[in-house]
Short mmCIF file of C-alpha atoms and ligand atoms in Angstrom, two decimals:
data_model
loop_
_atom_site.label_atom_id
_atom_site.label_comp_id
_atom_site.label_asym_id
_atom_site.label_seq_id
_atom_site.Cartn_x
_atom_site.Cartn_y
_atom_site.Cartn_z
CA UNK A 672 20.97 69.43 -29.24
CA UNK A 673 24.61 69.50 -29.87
CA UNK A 674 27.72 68.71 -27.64
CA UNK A 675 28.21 72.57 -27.00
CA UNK A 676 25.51 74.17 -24.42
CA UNK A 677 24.91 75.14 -21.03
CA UNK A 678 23.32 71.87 -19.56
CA UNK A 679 26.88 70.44 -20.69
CA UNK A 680 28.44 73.14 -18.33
CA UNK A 681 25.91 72.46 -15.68
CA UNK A 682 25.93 69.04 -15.44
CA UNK A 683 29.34 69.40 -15.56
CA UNK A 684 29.50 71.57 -12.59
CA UNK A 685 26.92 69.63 -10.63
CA UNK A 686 28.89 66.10 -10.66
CA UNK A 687 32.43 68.06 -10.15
CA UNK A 688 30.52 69.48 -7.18
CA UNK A 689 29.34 66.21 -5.92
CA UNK A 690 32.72 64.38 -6.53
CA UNK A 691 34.61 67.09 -4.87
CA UNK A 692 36.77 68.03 -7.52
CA UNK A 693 37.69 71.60 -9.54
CA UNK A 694 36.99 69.98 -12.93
CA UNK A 695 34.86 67.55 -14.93
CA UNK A 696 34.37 66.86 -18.45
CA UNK A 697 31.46 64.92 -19.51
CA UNK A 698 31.47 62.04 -21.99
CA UNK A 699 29.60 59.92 -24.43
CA UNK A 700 29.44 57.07 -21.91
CA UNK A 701 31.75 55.65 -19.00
CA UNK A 702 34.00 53.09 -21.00
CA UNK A 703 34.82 56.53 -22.95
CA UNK A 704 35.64 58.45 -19.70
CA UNK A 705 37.78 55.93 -18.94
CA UNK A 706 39.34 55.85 -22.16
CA UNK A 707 40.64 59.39 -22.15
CA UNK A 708 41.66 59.23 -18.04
CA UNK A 709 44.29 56.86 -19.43
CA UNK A 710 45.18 59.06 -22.22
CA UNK A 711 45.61 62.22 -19.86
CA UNK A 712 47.64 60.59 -17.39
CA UNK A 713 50.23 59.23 -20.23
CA UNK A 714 49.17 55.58 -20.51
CA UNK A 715 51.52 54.57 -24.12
CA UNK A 716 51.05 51.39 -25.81
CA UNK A 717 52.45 48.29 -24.14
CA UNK A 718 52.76 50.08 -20.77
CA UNK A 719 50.54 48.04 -18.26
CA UNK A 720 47.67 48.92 -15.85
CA UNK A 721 46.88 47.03 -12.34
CA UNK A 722 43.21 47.14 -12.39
CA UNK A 723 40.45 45.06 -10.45
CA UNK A 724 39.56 41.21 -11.87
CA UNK A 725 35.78 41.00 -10.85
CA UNK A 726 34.20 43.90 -12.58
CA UNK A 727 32.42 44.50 -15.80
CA UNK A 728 34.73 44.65 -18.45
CA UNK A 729 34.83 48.27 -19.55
CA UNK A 730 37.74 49.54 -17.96
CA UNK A 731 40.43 46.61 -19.03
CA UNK A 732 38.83 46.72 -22.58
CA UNK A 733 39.94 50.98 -21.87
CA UNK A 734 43.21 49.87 -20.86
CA UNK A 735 43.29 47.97 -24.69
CA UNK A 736 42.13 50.60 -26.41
CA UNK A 737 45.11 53.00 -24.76
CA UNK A 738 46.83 49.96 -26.32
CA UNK A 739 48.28 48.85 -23.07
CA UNK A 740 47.92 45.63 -20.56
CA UNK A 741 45.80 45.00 -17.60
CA UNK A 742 47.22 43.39 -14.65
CA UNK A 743 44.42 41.75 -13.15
CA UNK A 744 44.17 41.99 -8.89
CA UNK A 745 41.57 40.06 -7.15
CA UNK A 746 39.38 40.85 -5.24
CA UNK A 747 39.64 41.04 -1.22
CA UNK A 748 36.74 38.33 0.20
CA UNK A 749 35.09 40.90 2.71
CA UNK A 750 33.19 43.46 0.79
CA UNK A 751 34.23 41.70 -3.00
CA UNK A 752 36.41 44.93 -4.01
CA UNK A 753 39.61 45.40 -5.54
CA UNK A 754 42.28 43.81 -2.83
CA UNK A 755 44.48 46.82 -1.75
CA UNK A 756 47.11 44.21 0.05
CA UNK A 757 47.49 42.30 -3.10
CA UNK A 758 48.44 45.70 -5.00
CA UNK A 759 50.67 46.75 -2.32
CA UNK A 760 52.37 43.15 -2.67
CA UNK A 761 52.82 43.42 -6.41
CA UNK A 762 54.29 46.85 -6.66
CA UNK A 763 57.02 46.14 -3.76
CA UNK A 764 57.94 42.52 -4.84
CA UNK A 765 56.60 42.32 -8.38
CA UNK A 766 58.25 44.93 -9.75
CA UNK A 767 61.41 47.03 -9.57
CA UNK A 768 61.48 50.46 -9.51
CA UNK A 769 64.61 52.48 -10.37
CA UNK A 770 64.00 55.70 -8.69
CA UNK A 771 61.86 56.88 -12.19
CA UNK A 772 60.44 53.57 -13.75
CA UNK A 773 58.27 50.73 -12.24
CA UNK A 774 58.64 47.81 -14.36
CA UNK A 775 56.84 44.19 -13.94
CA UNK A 776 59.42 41.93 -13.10
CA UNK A 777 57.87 39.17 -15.26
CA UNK A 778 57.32 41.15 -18.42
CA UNK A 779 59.57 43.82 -18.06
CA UNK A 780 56.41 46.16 -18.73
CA UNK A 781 56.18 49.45 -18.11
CA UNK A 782 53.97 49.70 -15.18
CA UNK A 783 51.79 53.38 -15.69
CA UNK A 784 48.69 53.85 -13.58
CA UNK A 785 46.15 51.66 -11.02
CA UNK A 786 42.54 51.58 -11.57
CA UNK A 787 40.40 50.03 -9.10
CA UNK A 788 37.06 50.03 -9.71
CA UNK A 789 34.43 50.41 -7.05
CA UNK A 790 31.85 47.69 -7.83
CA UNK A 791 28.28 47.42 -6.56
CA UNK A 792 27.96 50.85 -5.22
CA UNK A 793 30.63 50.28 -2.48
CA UNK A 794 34.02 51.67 -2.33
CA UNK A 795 37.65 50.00 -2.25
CA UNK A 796 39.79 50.41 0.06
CA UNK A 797 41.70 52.79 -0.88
CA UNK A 798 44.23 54.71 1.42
CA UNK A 799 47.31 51.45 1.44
CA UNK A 800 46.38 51.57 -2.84
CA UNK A 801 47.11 55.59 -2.15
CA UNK A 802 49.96 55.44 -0.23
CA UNK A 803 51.55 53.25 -2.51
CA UNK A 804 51.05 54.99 -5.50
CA UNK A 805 52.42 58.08 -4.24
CA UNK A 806 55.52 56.61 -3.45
CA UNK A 807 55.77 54.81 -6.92
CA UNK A 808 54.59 57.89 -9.05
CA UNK A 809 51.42 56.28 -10.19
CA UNK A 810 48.33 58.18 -10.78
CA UNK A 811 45.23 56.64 -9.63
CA UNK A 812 42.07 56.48 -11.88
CA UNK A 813 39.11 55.51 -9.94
CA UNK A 814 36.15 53.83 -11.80
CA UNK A 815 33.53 55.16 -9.80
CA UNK A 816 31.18 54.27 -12.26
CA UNK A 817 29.06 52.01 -9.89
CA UNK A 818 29.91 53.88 -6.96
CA UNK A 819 27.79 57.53 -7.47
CA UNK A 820 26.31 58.73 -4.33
CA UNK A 821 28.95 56.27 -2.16
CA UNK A 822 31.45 57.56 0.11
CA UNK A 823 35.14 56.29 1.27
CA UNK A 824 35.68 57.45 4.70
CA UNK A 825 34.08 60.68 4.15
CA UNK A 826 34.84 61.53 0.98
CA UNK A 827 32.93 60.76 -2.52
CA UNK A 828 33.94 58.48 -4.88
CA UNK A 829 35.62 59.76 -7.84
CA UNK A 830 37.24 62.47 -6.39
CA UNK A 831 39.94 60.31 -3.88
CA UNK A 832 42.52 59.35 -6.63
CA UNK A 833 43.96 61.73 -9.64
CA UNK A 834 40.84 60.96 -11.75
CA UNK A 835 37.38 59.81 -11.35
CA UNK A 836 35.06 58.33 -13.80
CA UNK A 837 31.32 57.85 -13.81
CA UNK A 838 28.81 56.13 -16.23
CA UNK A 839 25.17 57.39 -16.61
CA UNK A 840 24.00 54.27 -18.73
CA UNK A 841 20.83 52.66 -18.12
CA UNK A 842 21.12 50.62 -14.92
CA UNK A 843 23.49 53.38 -13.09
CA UNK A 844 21.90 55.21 -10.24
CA UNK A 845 21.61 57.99 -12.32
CA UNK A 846 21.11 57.91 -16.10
CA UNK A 847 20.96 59.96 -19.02
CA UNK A 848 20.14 56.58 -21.32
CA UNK A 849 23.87 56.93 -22.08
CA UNK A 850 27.06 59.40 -20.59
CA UNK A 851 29.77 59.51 -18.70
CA UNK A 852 32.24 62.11 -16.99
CA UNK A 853 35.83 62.37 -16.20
CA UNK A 854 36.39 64.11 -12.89
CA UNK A 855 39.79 65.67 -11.72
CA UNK A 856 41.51 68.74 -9.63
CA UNK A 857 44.28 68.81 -12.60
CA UNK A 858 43.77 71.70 -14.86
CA UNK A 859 46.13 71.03 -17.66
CA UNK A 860 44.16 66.72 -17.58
CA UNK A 861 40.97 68.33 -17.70
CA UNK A 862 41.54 70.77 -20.49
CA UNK A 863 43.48 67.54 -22.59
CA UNK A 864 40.36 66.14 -21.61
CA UNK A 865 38.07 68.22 -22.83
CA UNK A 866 39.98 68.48 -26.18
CA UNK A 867 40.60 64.92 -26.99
CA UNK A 868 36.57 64.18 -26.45
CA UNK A 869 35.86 66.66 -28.73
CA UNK A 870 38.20 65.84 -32.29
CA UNK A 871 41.47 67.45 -30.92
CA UNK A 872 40.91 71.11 -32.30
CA UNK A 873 43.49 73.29 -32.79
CA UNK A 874 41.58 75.74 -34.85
CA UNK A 875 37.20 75.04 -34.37
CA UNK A 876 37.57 77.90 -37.34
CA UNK A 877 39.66 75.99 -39.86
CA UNK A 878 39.49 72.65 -38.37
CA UNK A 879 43.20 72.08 -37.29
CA UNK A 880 43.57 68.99 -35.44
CA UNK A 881 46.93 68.45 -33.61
CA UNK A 882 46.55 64.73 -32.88
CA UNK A 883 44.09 62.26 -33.11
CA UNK A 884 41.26 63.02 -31.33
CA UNK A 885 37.47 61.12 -30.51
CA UNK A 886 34.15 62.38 -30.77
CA UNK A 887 33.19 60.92 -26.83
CA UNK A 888 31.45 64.85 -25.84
CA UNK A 889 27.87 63.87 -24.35
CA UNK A 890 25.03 66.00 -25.93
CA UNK A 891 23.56 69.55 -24.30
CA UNK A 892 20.07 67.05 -24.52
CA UNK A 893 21.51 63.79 -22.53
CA UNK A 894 23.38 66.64 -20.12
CA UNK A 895 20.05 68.46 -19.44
CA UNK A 896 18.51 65.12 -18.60
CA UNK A 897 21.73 64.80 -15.95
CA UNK A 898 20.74 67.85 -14.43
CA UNK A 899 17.63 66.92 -13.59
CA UNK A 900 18.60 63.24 -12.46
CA UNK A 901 21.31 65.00 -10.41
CA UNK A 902 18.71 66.57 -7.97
CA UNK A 903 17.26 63.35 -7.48
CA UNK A 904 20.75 61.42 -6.35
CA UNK A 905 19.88 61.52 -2.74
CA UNK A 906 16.42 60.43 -3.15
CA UNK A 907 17.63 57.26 -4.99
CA UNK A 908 20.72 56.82 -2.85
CA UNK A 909 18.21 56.03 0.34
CA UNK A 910 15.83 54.28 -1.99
CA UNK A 911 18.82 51.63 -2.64
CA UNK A 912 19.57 51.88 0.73
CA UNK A 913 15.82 51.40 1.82
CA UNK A 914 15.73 48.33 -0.30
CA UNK A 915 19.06 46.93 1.02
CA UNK A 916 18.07 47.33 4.59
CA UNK A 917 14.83 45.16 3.69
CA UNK A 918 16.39 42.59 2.00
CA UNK A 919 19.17 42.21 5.10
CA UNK A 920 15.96 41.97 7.38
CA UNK A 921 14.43 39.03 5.33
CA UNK A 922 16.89 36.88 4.18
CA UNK A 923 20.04 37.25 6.84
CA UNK A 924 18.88 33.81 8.49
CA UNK A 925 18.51 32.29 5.40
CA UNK A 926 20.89 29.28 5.08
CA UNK A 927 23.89 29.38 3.27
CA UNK A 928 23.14 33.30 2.39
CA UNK A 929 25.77 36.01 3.11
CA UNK A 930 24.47 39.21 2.17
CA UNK A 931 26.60 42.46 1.24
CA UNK A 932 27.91 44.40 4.41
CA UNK A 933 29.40 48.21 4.07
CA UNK A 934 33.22 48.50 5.58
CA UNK A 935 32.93 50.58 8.86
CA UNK A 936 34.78 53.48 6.74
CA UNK A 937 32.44 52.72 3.92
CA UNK A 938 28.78 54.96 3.06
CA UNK A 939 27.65 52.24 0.84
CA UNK A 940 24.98 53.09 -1.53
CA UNK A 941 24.05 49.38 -2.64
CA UNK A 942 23.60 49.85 -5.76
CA UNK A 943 23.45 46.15 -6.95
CA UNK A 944 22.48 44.10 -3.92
CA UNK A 945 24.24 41.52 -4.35
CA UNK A 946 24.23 38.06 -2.67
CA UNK A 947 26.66 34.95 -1.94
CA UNK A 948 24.63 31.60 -1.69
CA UNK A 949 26.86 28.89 -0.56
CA UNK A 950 25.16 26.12 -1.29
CA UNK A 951 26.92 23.48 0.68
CA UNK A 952 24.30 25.28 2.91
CA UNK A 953 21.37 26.72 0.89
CA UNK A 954 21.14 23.40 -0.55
CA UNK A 955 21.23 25.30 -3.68
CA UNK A 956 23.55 27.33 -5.75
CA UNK A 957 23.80 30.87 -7.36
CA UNK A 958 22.76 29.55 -10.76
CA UNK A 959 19.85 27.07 -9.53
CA UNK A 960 18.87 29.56 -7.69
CA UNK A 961 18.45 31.93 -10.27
CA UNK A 962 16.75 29.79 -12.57
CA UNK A 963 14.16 28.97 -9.96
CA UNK A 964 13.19 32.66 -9.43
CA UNK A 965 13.16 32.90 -13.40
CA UNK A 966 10.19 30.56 -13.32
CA UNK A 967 8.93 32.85 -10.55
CA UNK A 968 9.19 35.34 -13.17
CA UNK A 969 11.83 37.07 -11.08
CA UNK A 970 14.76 38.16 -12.61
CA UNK A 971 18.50 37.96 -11.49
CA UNK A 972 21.74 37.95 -12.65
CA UNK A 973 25.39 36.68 -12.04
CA UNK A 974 28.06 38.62 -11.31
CA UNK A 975 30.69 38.98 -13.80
CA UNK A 976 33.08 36.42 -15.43
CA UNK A 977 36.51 37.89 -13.82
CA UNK A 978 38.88 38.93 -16.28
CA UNK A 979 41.73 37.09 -15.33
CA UNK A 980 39.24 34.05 -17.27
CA UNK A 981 37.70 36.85 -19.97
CA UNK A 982 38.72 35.04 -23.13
CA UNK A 983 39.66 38.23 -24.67
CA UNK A 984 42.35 38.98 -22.56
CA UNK A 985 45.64 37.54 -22.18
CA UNK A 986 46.65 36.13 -19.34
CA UNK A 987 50.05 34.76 -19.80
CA UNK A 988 51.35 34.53 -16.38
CA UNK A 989 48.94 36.42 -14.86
CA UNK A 990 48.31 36.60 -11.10
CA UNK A 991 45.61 33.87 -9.68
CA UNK A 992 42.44 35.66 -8.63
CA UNK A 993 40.94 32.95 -6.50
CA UNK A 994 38.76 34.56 -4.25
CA UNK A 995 37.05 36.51 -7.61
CA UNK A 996 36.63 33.22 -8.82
CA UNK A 997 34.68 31.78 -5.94
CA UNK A 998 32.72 35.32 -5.60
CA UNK A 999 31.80 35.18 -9.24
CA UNK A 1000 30.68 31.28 -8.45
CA UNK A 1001 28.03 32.17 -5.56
CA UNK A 1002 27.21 35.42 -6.45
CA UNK A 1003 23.65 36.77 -7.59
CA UNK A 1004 22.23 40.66 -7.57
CA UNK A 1005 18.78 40.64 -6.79
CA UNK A 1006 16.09 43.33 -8.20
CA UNK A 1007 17.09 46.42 -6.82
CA UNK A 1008 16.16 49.58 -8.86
CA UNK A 1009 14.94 52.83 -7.17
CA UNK A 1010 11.12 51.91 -8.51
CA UNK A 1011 10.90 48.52 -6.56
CA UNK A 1012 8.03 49.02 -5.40
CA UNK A 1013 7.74 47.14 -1.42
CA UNK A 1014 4.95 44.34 -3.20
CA UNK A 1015 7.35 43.26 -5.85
CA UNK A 1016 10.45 43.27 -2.70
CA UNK A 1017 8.18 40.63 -0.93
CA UNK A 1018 7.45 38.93 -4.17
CA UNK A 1019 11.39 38.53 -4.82
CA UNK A 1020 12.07 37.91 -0.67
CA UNK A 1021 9.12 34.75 -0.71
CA UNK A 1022 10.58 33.32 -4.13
CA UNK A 1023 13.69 32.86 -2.95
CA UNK A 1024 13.00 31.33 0.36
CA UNK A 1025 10.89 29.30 -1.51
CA UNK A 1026 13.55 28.11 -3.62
CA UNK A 1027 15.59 27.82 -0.72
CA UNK A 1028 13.30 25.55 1.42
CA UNK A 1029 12.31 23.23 -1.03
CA UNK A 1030 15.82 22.49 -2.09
CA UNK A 1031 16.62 22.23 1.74
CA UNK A 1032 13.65 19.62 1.98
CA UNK A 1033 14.35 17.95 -1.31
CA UNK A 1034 18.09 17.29 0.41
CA UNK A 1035 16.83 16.17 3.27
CA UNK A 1036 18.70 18.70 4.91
CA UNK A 1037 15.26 20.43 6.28
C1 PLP B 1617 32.49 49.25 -13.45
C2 PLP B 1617 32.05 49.81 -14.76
N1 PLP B 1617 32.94 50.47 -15.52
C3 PLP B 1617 32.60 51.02 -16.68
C4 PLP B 1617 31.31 50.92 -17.17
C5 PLP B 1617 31.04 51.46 -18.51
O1 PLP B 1617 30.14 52.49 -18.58
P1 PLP B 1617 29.36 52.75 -19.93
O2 PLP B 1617 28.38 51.65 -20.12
O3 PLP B 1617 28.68 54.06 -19.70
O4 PLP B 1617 30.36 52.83 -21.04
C6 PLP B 1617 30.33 50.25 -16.40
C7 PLP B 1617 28.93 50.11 -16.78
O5 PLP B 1617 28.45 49.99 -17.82
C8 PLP B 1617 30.72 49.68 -15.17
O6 PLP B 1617 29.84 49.00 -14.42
#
């Protein structure tokens, strides 16, 4: 029942295997994964961290609790994920490096790590984000917390950057109620890992503890339950996919509806299928829309606020994320989990034309 056992070890071992990397430690849940990824790489208070703008808001409020700054990036307009170019941009003209330390121009910060998350179950693109990190020293933390089961040209998420981090909460392709895991090919990160999530114990005998440390070690229980979910990954990778590939059939003529597409160099799992209803078009928007299928007892959701608007960060001369904004405006994520059964698919499919058709009517548009 504890944190110590052998499902730890084997779930361990099965999501290390999976990402591709020699280590993995697991955690209490994803936001804490991502709390102690900054903490191994040597994010210090007021340091700052580019991350992405539209994504949930666990990883900036990680780069808070490491008590440093997010620097928002938006997102590219293609497949909605962190824009590499805009990165690239910032760290050659934003910043100034002196051969040892990137600083933000504007604040003078002390510019530590990137951390772009892959959102929706499909991956950024991340080579130019790579390549420039390498030559500016910067590890790179993916949040791969959405992005389980996806691949980037080949490879799976989690293990492309210096770190990986994954989130087995309720709605994640896998789940284990709650969990998380750091993933990484660096020994000495992986063992400060390991001991940070579990009090910082110098001495488990006489309880010694060399720094402050967190109790974020997911229980032998939750970890068995991992196990198990791990031999079902593939299954609900093509389920998502399965359900993708209907929803692309049904509503790609649909007026005013772009639907999610994966990147040539993408294996996109779909994890959220998400929508963009323009409704110069549809002849109705994202959040009509969605109260329309409500009635229909059909449930959807918005994407995000970005966090260049979150209310609890600070933006101070922070970078304009326009095309987040206008992503964030249209978007909705349809029912999607891996027990949609094909009835309740057409149920969701005829609402929404529905609600399409009658608006298109109602505007004379028809
Ligand atoms: C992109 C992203 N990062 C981090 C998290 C945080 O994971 P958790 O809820 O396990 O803390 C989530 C989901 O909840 C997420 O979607």
């Amino acid at each position: 029942m504890s944190s110590v056992g052998s499902y730890v070890d084997r779930f361990e071992k099965l999501v290390a295997e999976r990402a591709g990397t020699k280590y993995a430690v697991a955690t209490v849940n994803g936001t804490a994964a991502l709390h102690i990824a900054l903490l191994v790489v040597g994010v210090q208070p007021e340091d700052e961290v580019l991350v992405s703008a539209l994504t949930f808001i666990a990883p900036a409020n990680a780069i808070r609790y490491a008590g440093a700054w997010p620097v928002f990036m938006d997102a590219e307009p293609r497949y909605w994920q962190m824009d590499s170019d805009q990165v690239v941009d910032f760290l050659e003209h934003g910043c100034s490096w002196d051969g040892g330390v990137l600083r933000n121009r504007r604040t003078g910060r002390h510019v530590k790590a990137i951390l772009p998350v892959h959102i929706l179950g499909h991956p950024v693109d991340l080579d130019p984000i790579l390549a420039v990190a390498e030559k500016y020293e910067l590890p790179v933390i993916e949040d791969a917390t959405e992005g389980l089961g996806a691949k980037y040209r080949g490879h799976s998420l989690g293990g492309i950057g210096q770190i990986g981090c994954f989130s087995f909460n309720g709605n994640k392709i896998i789940t284990t109620g709650g969990g998380g895991m750091l993933v990484t090919d660096n020994e000495a990160w992986a063992a400060r890992a390991k001991y940070l999530t579990t009090q910082a114990k110098d001495d488990p005998i006489e309880y010694i503890h060399g720094t402050i440390g967190y109790n974020y070690r997911l229980t032998n229980l939750l970890a068995a339950m991992g196990c198990a979910q791990m031999e079902q990954l593939d299954a609900f990778v093509a389920a998502k996919r399965q359900i993708a590939a209907r929803y692309q059939e049904a509503l790609a003529r649909l007026p005013g509806f772009r639907l999610p597409e994966a990147a040539d160099w993408a294996f996109s799992t779909f994890w959220m299928y998400t929508v963009l209803v323009d409704e110069t078009k549809a002849g109705i928007d994202s959040r009509q829309l969605l109260k329309h299928l409500a009635v229909q007892r059909v449930q959807t959701r918005p994407l995000w606020q970005p966090l260049h608007r979150s209310p609890v960060h600070d933006h101070r001369g922070g970078i304009p994320c326009p095309v987040s904004d206008e992503l964030y405006r249209q978007a909705l994520s349809l029912p999607c989990s891996v027990g949609l059964s094909q009835t309740d698919q057409n149920i969701v499919i005829g609402a929404i034309r529905t609600g399409v058709t009658e608006r298109v009517g109602q505007n004379g548009k028809g």
